[in-house]
């Protein structure tokens, strides 16, 4: 069976105050690491996600502290990213959020072939087995 990646890490470091045509386009606190999840076999609401942790690269360039802001979007039901599932009383499962956080940290620090063996649903299953 062909291995299909279901989670992809995206990273960006803000360049500081970059202004073009009198418009601020970038800043230090626009530093982020993100996961893009596309998993057609996952339960509804978990198949097409974007999870992002923002920080300020002057204070936390290697993401060892708590993020300044966290966003999570279900792109199947919210393709324009208007509803952050982590604010406003949304009921996103805590154990799934912890798995996204764990996978984000693991993918950020892995190297080479060790990155290929990580799947976010595998982390969910390991967490469920640990509780049983």
Tab-separated table of C-alpha atoms in Angstrom:
chain	number	residue	atom	x	y	z
A	1	UNK	CA	0.000	0.000	0.000
A	2	UNK	CA	1.345	3.405	-0.983
A	3	UNK	CA	2.056	5.753	1.937
A	4	UNK	CA	-0.061	8.874	1.746
A	5	UNK	CA	0.886	11.888	3.826
A	6	UNK	CA	-2.135	13.232	5.689
A	7	UNK	CA	-0.426	15.980	7.705
A	8	UNK	CA	1.980	18.544	6.296
A	9	UNK	CA	4.020	21.023	8.357
A	10	UNK	CA	4.111	24.640	7.176
A	11	UNK	CA	6.523	27.142	8.771
A	12	UNK	CA	7.069	30.862	8.370
A	13	UNK	CA	9.232	33.394	10.217
A	14	UNK	CA	7.990	36.973	10.167
A	15	UNK	CA	10.503	39.441	8.727
A	16	UNK	CA	9.615	42.280	11.052
A	17	UNK	CA	7.801	45.440	10.045
A	18	UNK	CA	7.663	45.307	6.242
A	19	UNK	CA	5.681	48.135	4.690
A	20	UNK	CA	4.843	48.419	1.007
A	21	UNK	CA	2.733	51.223	-0.444
A	22	UNK	CA	1.902	52.468	3.080
A	23	UNK	CA	0.541	49.039	4.031
A	24	UNK	CA	2.064	46.835	6.751
A	25	UNK	CA	2.551	43.419	5.147
A	26	UNK	CA	4.568	41.528	7.744
A	27	UNK	CA	5.629	41.681	11.393
A	28	UNK	CA	7.649	39.684	13.915
A	29	UNK	CA	4.515	38.209	15.499
A	30	UNK	CA	3.493	36.757	12.136
A	31	UNK	CA	5.834	33.828	12.803
A	32	UNK	CA	3.936	30.563	12.729
A	33	UNK	CA	4.055	26.836	12.372
A	34	UNK	CA	1.007	25.111	11.000
A	35	UNK	CA	-0.398	21.706	10.163
A	36	UNK	CA	-2.494	21.082	7.104
A	37	UNK	CA	-4.533	17.903	7.594
A	38	UNK	CA	-6.301	16.143	4.729
A	39	UNK	CA	-7.548	12.730	5.843
A	40	UNK	CA	-10.638	11.430	3.985
A	41	UNK	CA	-10.896	8.442	6.356
A	42	UNK	CA	-11.101	10.537	9.526
A	43	UNK	CA	-14.456	11.273	11.196
A	44	UNK	CA	-16.478	14.234	9.907
A	45	UNK	CA	-15.098	17.502	11.211
A	46	UNK	CA	-11.544	16.109	11.248
A	47	UNK	CA	-10.980	15.430	7.544
A	48	UNK	CA	-9.822	18.821	6.291
A	49	UNK	CA	-8.174	20.922	9.006
A	50	UNK	CA	-5.731	23.797	9.302
A	51	UNK	CA	-4.078	24.200	12.723
A	52	UNK	CA	-1.775	27.193	13.310
A	53	UNK	CA	0.356	28.356	16.270
A	54	UNK	CA	1.606	31.991	16.116
A	55	UNK	CA	4.542	33.435	18.040
A	56	UNK	CA	6.927	36.406	17.945
A	57	UNK	CA	10.274	35.358	16.448
A	58	UNK	CA	12.174	37.915	18.570
A	59	UNK	CA	11.126	36.145	21.775
A	60	UNK	CA	10.401	32.562	20.743
A	61	UNK	CA	12.064	31.762	17.425
A	62	UNK	CA	12.216	28.012	18.165
A	63	UNK	CA	8.657	27.595	19.531
A	64	UNK	CA	9.629	26.540	23.053
A	65	UNK	CA	7.094	28.841	24.736
A	66	UNK	CA	3.336	28.991	24.624
A	67	UNK	CA	1.939	30.345	21.347
A	68	UNK	CA	0.587	33.900	21.306
A	69	UNK	CA	-2.420	32.744	19.307
A	70	UNK	CA	-3.781	29.424	18.084
A	71	UNK	CA	-6.196	28.883	15.209
A	72	UNK	CA	-8.055	25.805	14.013
A	73	UNK	CA	-10.339	25.709	10.986
A	74	UNK	CA	-12.466	22.938	9.481
A	75	UNK	CA	-12.002	23.775	5.806
A	76	UNK	CA	-14.833	21.473	4.697
A	77	UNK	CA	-17.466	23.500	6.560
A	78	UNK	CA	-15.548	26.814	6.671
A	79	UNK	CA	-13.381	27.185	3.533
A	80	UNK	CA	-12.934	30.943	4.090
A	81	UNK	CA	-11.551	30.437	7.630
A	82	UNK	CA	-14.098	32.630	9.371
A	83	UNK	CA	-14.748	30.421	12.425
A	84	UNK	CA	-11.814	29.580	14.691
A	85	UNK	CA	-12.881	26.339	16.413
A	86	UNK	CA	-10.751	27.155	19.471
A	87	UNK	CA	-12.601	30.329	20.508
A	88	UNK	CA	-16.198	31.329	21.064
A	89	UNK	CA	-17.490	28.216	22.811
A	90	UNK	CA	-16.954	25.733	19.984
A	91	UNK	CA	-16.830	22.134	21.120
A	92	UNK	CA	-13.700	20.792	19.410
A	93	UNK	CA	-12.617	17.584	21.224
A	94	UNK	CA	-9.780	18.272	23.699
A	95	UNK	CA	-8.017	14.968	22.922
A	96	UNK	CA	-7.947	15.788	19.205
A	97	UNK	CA	-6.502	19.242	19.949
A	98	UNK	CA	-3.782	17.671	22.110
A	99	UNK	CA	-2.922	15.330	19.229
A	100	UNK	CA	-2.610	18.275	16.833
A	101	UNK	CA	-0.344	20.070	19.316
A	102	UNK	CA	1.797	16.956	19.812
A	103	UNK	CA	2.157	16.272	16.107
A	104	UNK	CA	3.028	19.927	15.439
A	105	UNK	CA	5.847	19.756	18.006
A	106	UNK	CA	7.080	16.403	16.726
A	107	UNK	CA	7.104	17.441	13.067
A	108	UNK	CA	8.822	20.727	13.947
A	109	UNK	CA	11.705	18.894	15.627
A	110	UNK	CA	12.020	15.723	13.517
A	111	UNK	CA	14.599	15.202	10.778
A	112	UNK	CA	14.882	12.955	7.728
A	113	UNK	CA	13.062	9.640	7.622
A	114	UNK	CA	11.738	9.936	11.183
A	115	UNK	CA	9.233	12.524	9.948
A	116	UNK	CA	7.587	10.071	7.546
A	117	UNK	CA	6.393	7.711	10.268
A	118	UNK	CA	4.290	10.295	12.077
A	119	UNK	CA	0.566	10.464	11.431
A	120	UNK	CA	-1.880	12.520	13.376
A	121	UNK	CA	-4.475	9.743	13.548
A	122	UNK	CA	-1.720	7.431	14.834
A	123	UNK	CA	-1.193	9.851	17.704
A	124	UNK	CA	-4.948	9.844	18.357
A	125	UNK	CA	-4.988	6.038	18.454
A	126	UNK	CA	-1.934	5.895	20.747
A	127	UNK	CA	-3.605	8.349	23.120
A	128	UNK	CA	-6.792	6.260	23.155
A	129	UNK	CA	-4.841	3.074	23.847
A	130	UNK	CA	-2.951	4.734	26.689
A	131	UNK	CA	-6.232	5.685	28.370
A	132	UNK	CA	-7.738	2.192	28.003
